[in-house]
XYZ file of C-alpha atoms in Angstrom:
765
model
C -62.461 -12.170 -90.197
C -63.413 -9.994 -87.469
C -61.436 -12.145 -84.215
C -64.379 -12.662 -82.886
C -64.453 -16.455 -81.668
C -67.889 -17.907 -80.629
C -67.261 -19.760 -76.847
C -69.947 -22.291 -75.761
C -70.755 -23.178 -72.583
C -72.602 -26.054 -71.517
C -75.521 -25.715 -68.999
C -76.934 -28.545 -66.720
C -78.482 -31.798 -66.610
C -81.635 -31.840 -65.531
C -81.124 -34.564 -63.638
C -79.389 -31.854 -60.661
C -83.183 -29.882 -60.410
C -85.306 -33.239 -59.888
C -82.838 -33.959 -57.439
C -82.394 -30.363 -56.261
C -86.107 -29.824 -56.457
C -86.836 -33.635 -54.498
C -84.477 -32.951 -51.568
C -85.642 -28.798 -51.112
C -88.985 -30.984 -50.026
C -87.526 -33.373 -47.231
C -86.032 -30.728 -46.240
C -89.342 -28.326 -46.022
C -91.104 -31.369 -44.062
C -88.223 -32.614 -41.207
C -88.744 -28.127 -40.844
C -91.819 -28.783 -40.448
C -92.199 -30.575 -37.907
C -89.303 -29.195 -35.418
C -86.672 -30.740 -36.889
C -84.355 -27.282 -37.318
C -80.879 -26.095 -37.288
C -77.359 -28.044 -37.487
C -78.890 -31.664 -36.476
C -81.292 -30.744 -39.941
C -78.202 -29.631 -42.105
C -76.455 -32.696 -40.606
C -78.981 -34.887 -41.101
C -79.413 -33.889 -45.253
C -75.417 -34.129 -46.110
C -75.264 -37.239 -44.729
C -78.935 -38.854 -47.260
C -77.666 -37.383 -49.991
C -73.949 -38.360 -49.070
C -75.485 -41.876 -49.100
C -77.227 -41.754 -52.093
C -74.653 -40.426 -53.949
C -72.863 -44.107 -52.566
C -75.759 -45.961 -53.150
C -75.690 -45.550 -57.526
C -71.714 -45.261 -57.523
C -70.207 -49.015 -55.967
C -68.994 -47.445 -53.048
C -72.232 -48.705 -51.244
C -73.095 -51.724 -53.689
C -76.125 -50.927 -56.408
C -79.220 -48.987 -54.071
C -78.388 -51.171 -51.363
C -78.904 -47.948 -49.550
C -82.889 -48.402 -51.154
C -82.997 -51.560 -50.275
C -82.647 -51.521 -46.922
C -85.268 -48.252 -46.688
C -87.568 -50.394 -48.967
C -86.370 -53.387 -46.821
C -86.043 -52.412 -43.030
C -88.066 -49.790 -42.490
C -92.025 -49.566 -41.727
C -94.575 -47.261 -44.577
C -95.950 -45.711 -42.042
C -92.473 -44.482 -41.652
C -92.234 -44.599 -37.556
C -89.052 -45.992 -36.897
C -87.493 -44.710 -40.088
C -85.274 -42.745 -37.541
C -83.732 -44.593 -35.446
C -83.091 -47.198 -38.184
C -80.835 -44.142 -40.182
C -79.401 -43.827 -36.610
C -78.288 -46.915 -37.196
C -77.215 -47.004 -40.273
C -75.188 -43.399 -39.502
C -73.233 -45.129 -36.784
C -71.656 -48.439 -39.046
C -71.007 -46.077 -41.593
C -68.940 -44.922 -38.673
C -67.609 -48.138 -37.858
C -63.987 -49.284 -39.782
C -65.746 -53.213 -40.108
C -63.062 -54.454 -37.203
C -64.135 -52.948 -34.795
C -67.807 -53.680 -35.425
C -70.218 -56.855 -33.620
C -69.818 -59.999 -34.777
C -73.134 -60.905 -35.093
C -73.694 -58.001 -37.059
C -76.975 -58.385 -39.038
C -75.863 -58.666 -42.770
C -76.761 -55.976 -44.433
C -75.375 -53.362 -42.782
C -71.908 -55.305 -42.825
C -72.473 -54.843 -46.414
C -71.874 -51.430 -45.920
C -68.101 -49.980 -45.714
C -66.444 -47.689 -43.422
C -66.862 -44.348 -44.885
C -64.538 -42.233 -42.138
C -63.627 -38.457 -42.030
C -65.715 -37.409 -39.480
C -69.154 -36.927 -41.507
C -71.156 -39.604 -40.028
C -68.567 -38.934 -36.066
C -71.569 -36.239 -34.633
C -74.637 -37.773 -32.502
C -77.890 -35.964 -33.906
C -81.441 -34.968 -32.543
C -83.648 -37.662 -33.036
C -85.780 -36.923 -36.143
C -88.869 -38.345 -37.394
C -90.590 -39.173 -40.501
C -94.039 -39.924 -41.392
C -95.618 -42.169 -44.122
C -95.160 -39.453 -46.814
C -91.618 -38.377 -45.653
C -90.751 -41.641 -46.350
C -91.725 -42.105 -49.355
C -90.433 -39.163 -50.795
C -87.052 -40.522 -49.546
C -87.595 -43.690 -51.252
C -88.696 -41.398 -54.271
C -84.808 -39.405 -54.653
C -82.899 -42.575 -54.053
C -84.888 -43.909 -57.570
C -82.790 -41.237 -59.029
C -79.287 -41.779 -60.688
C -77.088 -40.259 -58.509
C -74.380 -41.582 -60.318
C -75.452 -39.172 -62.823
C -76.010 -36.190 -60.744
C -72.838 -33.485 -61.174
C -71.579 -32.561 -56.920
C -72.340 -28.811 -57.968
C -76.360 -29.828 -57.277
C -75.559 -29.755 -53.179
C -75.385 -25.888 -54.280
C -78.517 -26.014 -56.433
C -79.556 -28.036 -53.300
C -78.849 -24.766 -51.100
C -79.919 -22.601 -52.307
C -83.375 -24.323 -52.345
C -83.904 -24.500 -48.949
C -83.691 -20.915 -47.698
C -85.973 -18.077 -48.087
C -85.828 -16.046 -50.207
C -85.495 -12.938 -47.561
C -81.870 -15.195 -46.068
C -80.968 -15.516 -50.326
C -81.046 -12.344 -50.476
C -79.815 -11.080 -47.662
C -76.555 -13.498 -47.361
C -76.705 -13.128 -51.462
C -76.671 -16.526 -52.497
C -76.836 -16.665 -55.520
C -76.224 -19.817 -57.091
C -73.002 -20.213 -59.547
C -74.238 -22.878 -62.641
C -72.018 -25.320 -64.332
C -71.704 -23.352 -67.288
C -71.137 -20.007 -65.163
C -68.360 -21.888 -63.318
C -66.412 -22.811 -66.757
C -66.942 -19.784 -68.512
C -64.224 -19.030 -64.895
C -61.568 -21.508 -65.005
C -61.266 -21.698 -69.043
C -59.948 -18.117 -68.966
C -58.455 -18.303 -65.606
C -56.446 -21.951 -65.984
C -57.713 -24.813 -67.818
C -57.126 -23.148 -71.516
C -53.731 -22.443 -70.305
C -53.057 -25.998 -68.621
C -54.700 -28.012 -71.698
C -53.028 -25.897 -74.463
C -49.693 -27.200 -72.721
C -50.535 -30.634 -72.110
C -51.190 -31.064 -76.387
C -47.502 -29.467 -76.647
C -45.443 -32.123 -75.283
C -48.102 -34.638 -76.578
C -47.401 -33.218 -79.710
C -42.733 -33.752 -78.882
C -40.789 -36.798 -80.203
C -38.360 -36.696 -77.685
C -38.426 -36.301 -73.553
C -41.674 -36.705 -74.041
C -42.255 -38.778 -70.365
C -40.281 -36.710 -68.879
C -42.115 -33.907 -70.154
C -44.973 -35.292 -68.813
C -43.712 -36.334 -65.760
C -43.276 -32.336 -64.668
C -46.182 -31.823 -65.745
C -48.538 -33.567 -63.667
C -45.913 -32.726 -60.772
C -47.169 -29.415 -61.797
C -50.680 -29.486 -61.916
C -49.956 -31.951 -58.283
C -48.376 -28.621 -57.143
C -51.560 -26.210 -57.755
C -53.812 -25.209 -54.770
C -56.713 -23.517 -54.810
C -59.231 -20.692 -52.356
C -62.680 -19.839 -53.092
C -63.064 -16.903 -49.985
C -66.654 -17.080 -50.650
C -66.812 -21.351 -51.272
C -70.462 -21.373 -50.663
C -71.978 -25.055 -51.054
C -68.157 -25.079 -53.253
C -69.022 -25.539 -56.695
C -66.355 -23.730 -57.959
C -63.811 -26.360 -55.673
C -66.021 -28.722 -57.219
C -65.485 -28.350 -60.202
C -62.452 -26.906 -60.540
C -60.977 -30.667 -58.719
C -63.520 -32.714 -62.120
C -61.575 -30.513 -64.612
C -58.025 -30.857 -62.789
C -58.806 -34.916 -62.269
C -60.100 -34.695 -66.205
C -57.187 -33.701 -67.385
C -54.677 -36.156 -64.951
C -56.280 -39.521 -66.414
C -55.156 -37.890 -70.580
C -51.339 -37.712 -68.714
C -52.293 -41.190 -67.308
C -53.442 -42.224 -69.979
C -50.289 -40.965 -72.332
C -48.086 -42.182 -69.516
C -49.703 -46.353 -68.349
C -51.907 -46.446 -70.944
C -49.583 -50.212 -72.690
C -48.389 -51.103 -69.098
C -49.860 -54.043 -68.366
C -48.824 -54.679 -64.379
C -48.888 -51.632 -62.843
C -51.032 -50.550 -60.047
C -53.016 -47.541 -61.633
C -53.812 -45.807 -58.470
C -50.277 -45.034 -56.980
C -49.699 -42.265 -59.651
C -52.903 -40.785 -59.267
C -52.010 -37.738 -57.458
C -54.216 -34.744 -57.706
C -56.017 -35.132 -54.155
C -59.517 -33.165 -52.805
C -56.453 -31.253 -49.821
C -55.394 -29.074 -52.415
C -58.717 -27.369 -52.196
C -59.068 -24.337 -48.903
C -62.222 -22.560 -48.995
C -64.718 -19.891 -46.444
C -68.005 -19.483 -45.906
C -69.948 -17.652 -43.398
C -72.791 -20.764 -42.776
C -71.760 -23.419 -41.606
C -73.952 -25.251 -43.143
C -72.334 -24.609 -47.115
C -68.766 -25.483 -45.302
C -69.766 -28.596 -44.311
C -71.464 -28.882 -47.716
C -68.925 -28.760 -49.611
C -66.594 -30.277 -48.123
C -68.284 -33.422 -48.688
C -69.764 -32.429 -52.731
C -65.600 -32.523 -53.079
C -65.477 -36.233 -51.612
C -68.172 -37.469 -54.324
C -66.436 -35.326 -57.046
C -62.885 -37.099 -55.878
C -64.525 -40.422 -55.785
C -66.342 -39.944 -59.316
C -62.917 -38.866 -61.228
C -62.094 -42.384 -59.351
C -64.288 -44.737 -61.253
C -63.661 -42.500 -64.971
C -60.034 -44.398 -63.724
C -61.282 -47.399 -63.223
C -62.892 -46.990 -66.898
C -60.172 -46.027 -68.325
C -57.269 -48.760 -66.973
C -59.895 -51.610 -65.447
C -59.537 -51.245 -62.726
C -60.665 -51.030 -58.808
C -60.187 -47.420 -57.144
C -61.207 -46.354 -54.296
C -60.690 -43.684 -51.817
C -62.913 -45.710 -48.536
C -62.665 -45.090 -46.135
C -62.085 -40.315 -46.742
C -57.585 -40.080 -45.802
C -57.483 -36.690 -46.839
C -59.574 -33.513 -46.687
C -60.231 -29.904 -48.257
C -59.609 -27.147 -45.593
C -63.147 -25.290 -45.524
C -63.093 -22.844 -43.325
C -67.031 -22.100 -41.601
C -65.818 -17.968 -40.970
C -66.482 -14.723 -41.816
C -63.659 -13.397 -45.140
C -64.069 -9.939 -44.232
C -62.522 -9.372 -41.245
C -60.034 -12.891 -40.903
C -56.807 -12.884 -42.213
C -57.059 -15.252 -45.769
C -53.331 -16.309 -44.491
C -54.360 -17.977 -41.862
C -55.774 -20.218 -44.495
C -53.151 -20.879 -46.835
C -50.868 -18.537 -46.688
C -49.750 -16.420 -49.567
C -46.427 -18.280 -51.416
C -48.962 -21.933 -51.511
C -51.731 -20.609 -53.680
C -52.150 -20.391 -57.236
C -55.665 -19.269 -58.130
C -58.605 -17.874 -55.643
C -61.787 -18.250 -57.433
C -65.635 -18.155 -57.015
C -68.549 -15.852 -56.957
C -68.438 -13.762 -54.036
C -72.070 -12.530 -52.214
C -73.569 -9.999 -55.012
C -75.677 -7.216 -52.068
C -76.093 -3.741 -53.341
C -75.477 -1.274 -50.673
C -79.903 -0.076 -49.457
C -80.042 -4.180 -49.061
C -76.712 -4.660 -46.677
C -78.079 -5.657 -43.203
C -76.075 -4.355 -40.459
C -72.888 -6.818 -40.642
C -72.283 -6.299 -44.438
C -71.919 -2.419 -44.195
C -69.903 -2.481 -40.762
C -67.509 -5.523 -43.100
C -67.601 -2.738 -46.240
C -66.818 -0.189 -43.063
C -63.338 -2.051 -41.994
C -62.670 -2.963 -45.998
C -63.452 0.767 -47.392
C -63.467 3.094 -45.115
C -64.027 6.078 -46.606
C -66.118 4.892 -49.930
C -69.715 4.698 -49.748
C -72.098 3.008 -51.313
C -70.093 0.229 -53.713
C -71.475 -3.604 -53.906
C -70.679 -5.382 -51.275
C -68.086 -8.253 -53.620
C -66.320 -5.196 -53.861
C -64.995 -6.602 -50.846
C -63.685 -9.607 -52.473
C -61.863 -7.293 -54.717
C -60.157 -5.575 -52.486
C -58.782 -8.495 -50.266
C -57.015 -10.611 -53.137
C -55.626 -7.348 -54.518
C -54.680 -7.742 -51.656
C -53.623 -10.919 -50.881
C -51.718 -11.438 -53.626
C -49.054 -8.378 -52.999
C -45.855 -10.037 -54.551
C -47.114 -13.347 -55.642
C -47.629 -14.663 -58.958
C -51.291 -15.806 -57.899
C -54.112 -15.004 -60.365
C -58.236 -13.969 -59.537
C -61.015 -14.990 -61.373
C -64.198 -13.834 -59.908
C -67.867 -12.779 -60.653
C -69.211 -9.911 -59.495
C -72.555 -8.253 -60.650
C -72.108 -5.800 -63.306
C -72.044 -2.817 -60.915
C -68.645 -2.455 -60.428
C -67.688 -1.826 -63.766
C -70.487 1.121 -63.702
C -71.664 4.547 -63.387
C -70.005 6.065 -60.503
C -68.816 2.718 -58.586
C -65.988 3.244 -61.033
C -63.515 6.009 -60.140
C -63.256 4.517 -56.247
C -63.088 0.923 -56.410
C -60.827 0.868 -59.783
C -58.517 3.108 -59.620
C -57.603 1.513 -55.280
C -56.887 -1.396 -57.960
C -54.586 -0.440 -60.783
C -52.813 2.195 -58.601
C -52.270 1.361 -55.241
C -52.642 -2.801 -55.940
C -51.161 -2.333 -59.617
C -53.342 -4.843 -60.384
C -54.366 -5.785 -64.241
C -57.058 -7.173 -65.785
C -56.180 -10.080 -67.322
C -59.791 -10.734 -68.876
C -62.734 -10.351 -68.156
C -66.512 -11.463 -69.367
C -68.733 -8.797 -70.077
C -72.067 -8.639 -68.621
C -74.278 -10.908 -68.810
C -77.876 -12.552 -67.555
C -77.398 -15.097 -64.492
C -79.011 -18.165 -64.945
C -78.923 -21.499 -62.726
C -81.324 -24.407 -62.209
C -81.866 -23.279 -58.114
C -85.545 -22.943 -57.370
C -85.702 -19.236 -56.978
C -82.673 -18.358 -58.532
C -81.478 -15.221 -58.945
C -82.308 -12.610 -61.595
C -79.130 -10.256 -61.562
C -76.873 -9.313 -64.254
C -73.699 -10.058 -64.010
C -69.906 -10.119 -65.299
C -66.276 -12.352 -64.964
C -63.209 -10.215 -64.241
C -59.339 -12.219 -63.841
C -56.736 -10.193 -62.550
C -53.263 -10.641 -61.443
C -50.022 -8.115 -60.075
C -48.165 -10.104 -62.936
C -49.656 -8.756 -66.314
C -50.653 -11.666 -69.004
C -48.827 -10.819 -72.183
C -52.401 -12.083 -73.504
C -55.124 -10.891 -71.932
C -59.005 -12.333 -73.229
C -61.962 -10.389 -73.669
C -65.445 -11.482 -74.021
C -68.122 -9.693 -75.870
C -71.879 -10.150 -75.623
C -74.053 -9.516 -78.320
C -77.320 -8.979 -75.997
C -77.303 -9.965 -72.298
C -78.596 -13.362 -73.316
C -75.945 -14.539 -75.952
C -72.774 -16.616 -76.474
C -69.590 -14.920 -75.285
C -67.522 -13.819 -78.719
C -63.105 -13.909 -77.424
C -61.181 -11.452 -78.751
C -57.676 -10.455 -77.978
C -57.490 -7.200 -75.893
C -54.388 -5.172 -75.926
C -55.453 -3.581 -72.563
C -59.262 -4.025 -70.668
C -60.569 -1.394 -68.436
C -62.375 -1.250 -65.616
C -65.872 -0.609 -68.064
C -64.441 -3.512 -69.547
C -63.357 -2.397 -72.527
C -60.094 -2.503 -75.409
C -59.178 0.895 -74.480
C -57.366 3.236 -72.577
C -56.925 2.236 -68.736
C -58.584 6.053 -67.355
C -61.692 5.810 -65.013
C -64.408 8.578 -66.038
C -65.536 10.459 -63.012
C -67.597 12.436 -61.482
C -68.380 15.665 -63.250
C -70.062 18.566 -61.960
C -69.915 21.074 -65.293
C -69.187 19.146 -68.744
C -65.556 17.991 -69.954
C -65.563 21.379 -72.660
C -66.564 24.625 -72.203
C -69.325 25.385 -74.912
C -71.468 22.286 -73.921
C -74.908 23.185 -73.642
C -74.799 22.692 -68.514
C -77.843 19.694 -68.270
C -80.148 19.939 -65.135
C -82.730 17.885 -63.234
C -86.412 17.599 -64.320
C -88.183 19.624 -61.006
C -87.541 17.774 -57.624
C -91.834 17.940 -56.545
C -90.736 15.701 -52.887
C -94.457 16.439 -51.981
C -95.881 12.838 -50.388
C -98.064 13.463 -54.083
C -100.429 15.772 -52.836
C -99.339 18.448 -56.047
C -99.199 15.702 -58.936
C -102.706 13.841 -59.872
C -103.436 11.567 -62.852
C -105.919 12.240 -65.252
C -109.358 10.847 -64.099
C -108.615 13.008 -60.554
C -107.636 16.082 -62.200
C -110.504 15.856 -64.904
C -111.956 15.142 -61.420
C -110.771 18.208 -58.928
C -111.181 21.099 -61.500
C -115.075 20.040 -61.317
C -114.884 20.692 -57.712
C -112.109 23.828 -58.185
C -112.472 24.971 -61.161
C -110.428 28.942 -60.532
C -107.549 25.731 -60.297
C -107.331 24.881 -64.618
C -105.600 28.318 -64.263
C -103.258 26.376 -61.881
C -102.386 22.704 -63.722
C -99.697 21.649 -65.770
C -99.424 18.743 -67.683
C -96.747 16.826 -65.160
C -93.742 14.847 -67.762
C -92.689 12.025 -65.542
C -89.682 9.794 -67.550
C -92.451 7.527 -68.337
C -95.208 10.602 -69.524
C -92.858 10.346 -71.866
C -92.177 7.564 -72.847
C -95.367 5.942 -72.710
C -97.506 9.154 -73.689
C -99.566 8.938 -70.543
C -101.222 11.851 -68.824
C -100.691 13.384 -65.557
C -100.848 16.546 -63.786
C -99.686 18.924 -61.525
C -100.945 22.004 -59.445
C -97.644 24.146 -60.721
C -98.145 27.332 -58.545
C -95.261 29.621 -59.288
C -96.165 32.931 -59.327
C -100.045 32.189 -57.940
C -101.245 35.115 -55.070
C -101.811 34.345 -51.770
C -105.170 36.002 -52.649
C -105.816 33.326 -56.031
C -104.368 31.502 -53.180
C -107.306 31.616 -50.832
C -110.107 31.710 -53.073
C -109.033 27.957 -54.063
C -109.926 25.629 -50.470
C -109.625 22.284 -52.507
C -105.809 23.507 -53.745
C -105.673 25.161 -50.209
C -105.796 21.115 -48.911
C -103.890 20.054 -50.892
C -101.341 22.729 -49.669
C -101.371 22.053 -46.346
C -101.121 18.391 -46.722
C -97.308 19.565 -48.862
C -96.844 21.235 -45.744
C -97.875 18.635 -43.164
C -96.215 15.673 -45.080
C -92.723 18.001 -45.560
C -93.227 18.766 -41.295
C -93.165 14.737 -40.736
C -90.227 13.819 -43.143
C -86.916 12.693 -41.309
C -84.488 14.947 -43.473
C -83.751 18.049 -42.174
C -83.879 19.635 -45.778
C -87.188 18.577 -46.207
C -88.494 20.022 -42.716
C -87.747 23.407 -44.058
C -89.578 22.887 -47.170
C -92.372 23.268 -45.647
C -92.288 26.536 -45.416
C -93.209 26.919 -48.615
C -96.034 24.541 -49.532
C -97.310 25.362 -52.326
C -93.347 25.748 -53.920
C -92.089 21.995 -55.522
C -88.777 21.441 -52.705
C -86.372 21.652 -56.079
C -87.692 24.574 -59.406
C -85.320 24.367 -62.468
C -87.949 24.944 -64.502
C -87.119 27.231 -67.417
C -88.829 29.860 -69.228
C -87.424 28.179 -72.493
C -88.585 25.063 -74.771
C -85.981 22.265 -73.635
C -84.577 19.302 -75.008
C -85.468 16.391 -72.331
C -83.381 12.646 -71.111
C -85.091 10.421 -70.059
C -82.883 9.331 -66.319
C -83.675 5.516 -66.281
C -85.306 4.031 -70.208
C -84.985 -0.173 -70.846
C -81.297 -1.199 -73.022
C -83.798 -3.170 -75.452
C -83.686 -0.027 -77.194
C -81.033 1.510 -79.495
C -81.603 4.761 -78.564
C -82.359 6.193 -75.898
C -85.725 8.242 -76.246
C -84.938 11.747 -75.777
C -86.751 15.075 -77.466
C -87.589 18.460 -77.524
C -90.776 19.491 -75.424
C -92.741 22.969 -75.003
C -91.340 25.297 -72.053
C -95.916 24.598 -70.843
C -95.343 21.477 -69.775
C -93.501 20.656 -66.973
C -90.725 18.154 -66.439
C -90.692 15.626 -63.072
C -86.724 15.087 -62.071
C -87.280 11.375 -63.596
C -85.492 13.320 -66.442
C -82.585 15.776 -67.182
C -83.277 18.745 -69.258
C -81.615 20.548 -71.390
C -83.038 24.478 -71.848
C -81.831 26.722 -75.095
C -80.402 23.129 -76.409
C -80.789 22.742 -80.276
C -80.660 20.215 -83.100
C -76.844 19.414 -83.119
C -77.891 18.854 -79.138
C -80.623 16.223 -80.394
C -78.807 14.221 -83.387
C -75.227 14.430 -81.552
C -77.292 12.994 -77.997
C -78.993 10.691 -80.172
C -76.424 9.449 -81.849
C -74.914 5.284 -81.703
C -71.737 6.980 -80.972
C -73.276 8.860 -77.796
C -76.142 5.823 -76.890
C -72.111 3.448 -77.109
C -70.833 6.423 -74.294
C -73.967 6.092 -71.957
C -74.160 1.631 -72.194
C -70.119 2.018 -70.923
C -70.323 4.433 -68.591
C -73.855 4.739 -66.946
C -74.761 3.071 -64.462
C -78.004 0.433 -64.507
C -80.964 -0.356 -62.636
C -80.264 -4.366 -63.057
C -79.876 -3.170 -66.994
C -81.719 -0.197 -67.088
C -79.734 2.126 -68.291
C -79.421 4.744 -65.765
C -78.860 8.315 -67.420
C -76.586 10.380 -65.500
C -75.778 13.922 -65.695
C -72.223 13.934 -63.970
C -70.836 10.358 -64.698
C -72.366 10.598 -68.627
C -72.923 13.687 -69.972
C -70.551 15.301 -67.840
C -67.930 13.513 -69.387
C -69.200 12.642 -73.201
C -66.425 13.674 -75.447
C -68.201 15.578 -77.814
C -66.848 15.795 -81.364
C -66.253 19.465 -83.139
C -67.949 19.812 -86.804
C -67.005 22.438 -89.078
C -70.036 24.255 -89.651
C -71.132 22.168 -93.063
C -70.846 18.981 -91.195
C -72.874 20.412 -87.929
C -75.571 21.456 -90.776
C -76.183 18.072 -92.249
C -76.170 16.472 -88.489
C -79.167 19.051 -87.692
C -81.383 18.197 -91.193
C -80.624 14.836 -90.089
C -82.111 15.174 -86.852
C -85.350 17.201 -88.680
C -85.239 14.056 -90.207
C -85.632 11.677 -86.734
C -88.503 13.867 -85.376
C -90.101 13.604 -88.746
C -90.614 10.282 -88.646
C -91.344 9.745 -85.667
C -94.841 12.940 -86.478
C -95.472 9.889 -89.414
C -97.716 7.709 -86.563
C -98.879 10.141 -84.202
C -100.825 6.956 -82.079
C -97.404 5.640 -81.778
C -95.585 6.082 -77.891
C -91.699 6.554 -78.130
C -92.010 3.303 -76.348
C -93.558 1.923 -79.482
C -90.975 3.154 -81.840
C -88.437 2.657 -80.597
C -89.020 -1.173 -79.461
C -86.825 -3.768 -81.123
C -89.618 -5.487 -82.628
C -91.941 -2.508 -83.722
C -89.672 0.928 -84.310
C -90.712 1.906 -88.212
C -87.668 0.978 -90.402
C -88.422 4.949 -91.573
C -87.063 5.805 -87.845
C -84.505 3.648 -87.941
C -83.093 4.199 -91.759
C -82.703 8.507 -90.627
C -81.818 7.233 -87.078
C -78.823 5.150 -89.150
C -78.654 8.050 -91.302
C -77.510 11.268 -88.612
C -75.530 7.701 -87.112
C -72.980 7.862 -89.913
C -72.779 12.288 -89.633
C -71.747 12.572 -86.758
C -69.195 10.528 -86.324
C -68.051 11.367 -89.312
C -68.000 14.889 -86.963
C -65.077 12.777 -85.446
C -63.044 10.416 -87.780
C -63.308 10.031 -91.654
C -63.263 6.417 -90.432
C -66.216 3.740 -89.875
C -66.489 2.810 -86.756
C -66.845 -1.159 -86.718
C -68.695 -1.731 -83.198
C -69.597 -0.401 -79.765
C -66.651 -1.416 -79.319
C -64.242 0.103 -81.099
C -66.559 3.578 -80.589
C -66.362 3.750 -77.090
C -61.874 2.694 -77.001
C -61.744 5.980 -79.244
C -63.902 8.153 -77.238
C -61.465 7.057 -73.994
C -58.735 8.017 -76.124
C -61.350 11.398 -76.646
C -61.623 11.536 -72.911
C -58.167 10.682 -72.361
C -57.192 13.486 -74.330
C -59.585 16.204 -73.347
C -58.667 15.666 -69.091
C -55.108 15.495 -69.236
C -54.238 19.630 -68.904
C -57.931 19.445 -66.648
C -58.177 20.268 -63.660
C -60.284 17.133 -60.948
C -63.342 18.721 -60.143
C -66.340 17.061 -58.248
């Protein structure tokens, strides 16, 4: 009734995980004995193909397994030369083979495709390695998706390489989220429509078949080809249904001549050689699996061996490369994939060079943003549609304006579908812990847009129709909240950062060290103040700070231990690489940046858990010193507290703020200074203040509970939740009479309000 439709995407078969782990062990052992680099990579790809061929009728059933068991010694001493001989046979046409060739080897077909053409350095095996290889062969590779190669590739990379490459393997479940919305749902809808017609059905089916056989796909960060492999499979499955409609009643036809979809419709760019090789082989393997499906559907033997067509997988860096060199835009239909996620801090020098090439004047974007701009440039003047998985950072905080303003205004793209933030999941060893979005866009806007909303980051998505999807992936006006150094509305109290120490830790003490210090230096007790960071505030823990504001030189001289701490601060600052910090060495007894008010203040932690319904905030006594892990609002009232702790402000924060993983990273310049405050009448304002005080009063009923306890969804007292919900209703009535149905509706309303408020304002930093 609400317009939501739940979408379910299947998880991967566990047999794929087992195969990836076993291949990872073989890789690790070969590497340990010194067999490394390009030779090792090609060797593994050959073994993978042979194990697949053994269970899918390319070879006779288990012929490769029997060859290993029967023709190689148990100690593994002759395994390498036997495999070399075997690989050479697969590269030799049957008619050119020696007439007296061993019959067991003669039974294997000619493969072609250059997979077995290259001469490799001799490998070396032992009994354990032979056993592991045989164990791997005994798996049923007929049940394994060729997308396993992506998991296998990640399983053999070390964690440092994985971080540097941004090689986050995309599971089949997440690939399906992209391709369903990008093209697959539309193709199946068209097919079903054609099936239902009564006249001209055969002609229309043939035209539709030609259409899908003409589609071309590019993955410009293809890795091991997972996106291309799954896309190819889904197109072939659709083709089989078309063939059934056209030829299921025909008895004497060769169905293979009517199979039009081929791997040469697929293009990829990959910066690493090993995954580029795997991508090509994986597509051949999927082609064979689909040919077996055709055989099962029509009862005819169908195999494309020797290999005659090949995908175009380019081994290159996609950023400096001109994609037009691989495939002209006029020939391409779709761009899709999972470009690498690498935050600015973690980029290698070469990746930072790539960023400068694509964004010469913009800093701090995630590496994945390069692919969005490159794709937007490539599709100019075409009907090409793009679907990318990306880190959710590109739709948050300060990344929004520099990236999306360019994409919308300069390249005129439109977002056609999107999945809001969900938690990454895959089957690879050492899987990545990241949070993703999926964004589909083109120059020509679709009339029907799809938005997929997640109740939690691990929920199944709910599909809704959207009028317009903006850069925050919300059905709302296409606006971007830019950094602002003062509040949007003139009567809003400014927010400031807490006090910044930059002291090397010499002025700050935990509770134990503080007590020991004042025992040794009793006079110092007059200059210690309780120190509150976000952790101390939320978890009710204690730290202390030597707060020497107003301390006279005479008092300092009387406290030698304090002087020692001050001298350490001076040395720390002098050794800093930052000139500004070095300059502050002249006043080592003071914090680097002092912003402490002479009144009580409202404290908002800069980082807080995304699990909470509300960010814990609260009033603080002026005697307590806030660290720069918080924002503070001096002279704040109950009204300010009430609005800032309300559901509508939380909705704004969730969509607009930056994130640390998924934790809220509250920003004064992005979140607070741009927040559209309500304009209540006196009666409404008074009601909000009363409800805000009730929230504070309920908190006092639980003196032994920290704010972390009180605001954890699993332990939040019902009394506190009830008072918050009452406050939420009162704050929202100050905006409008109608109730908001969801956070998405709240944010859409706020974006419209923001748009109206900013129309006449000059741009600010």
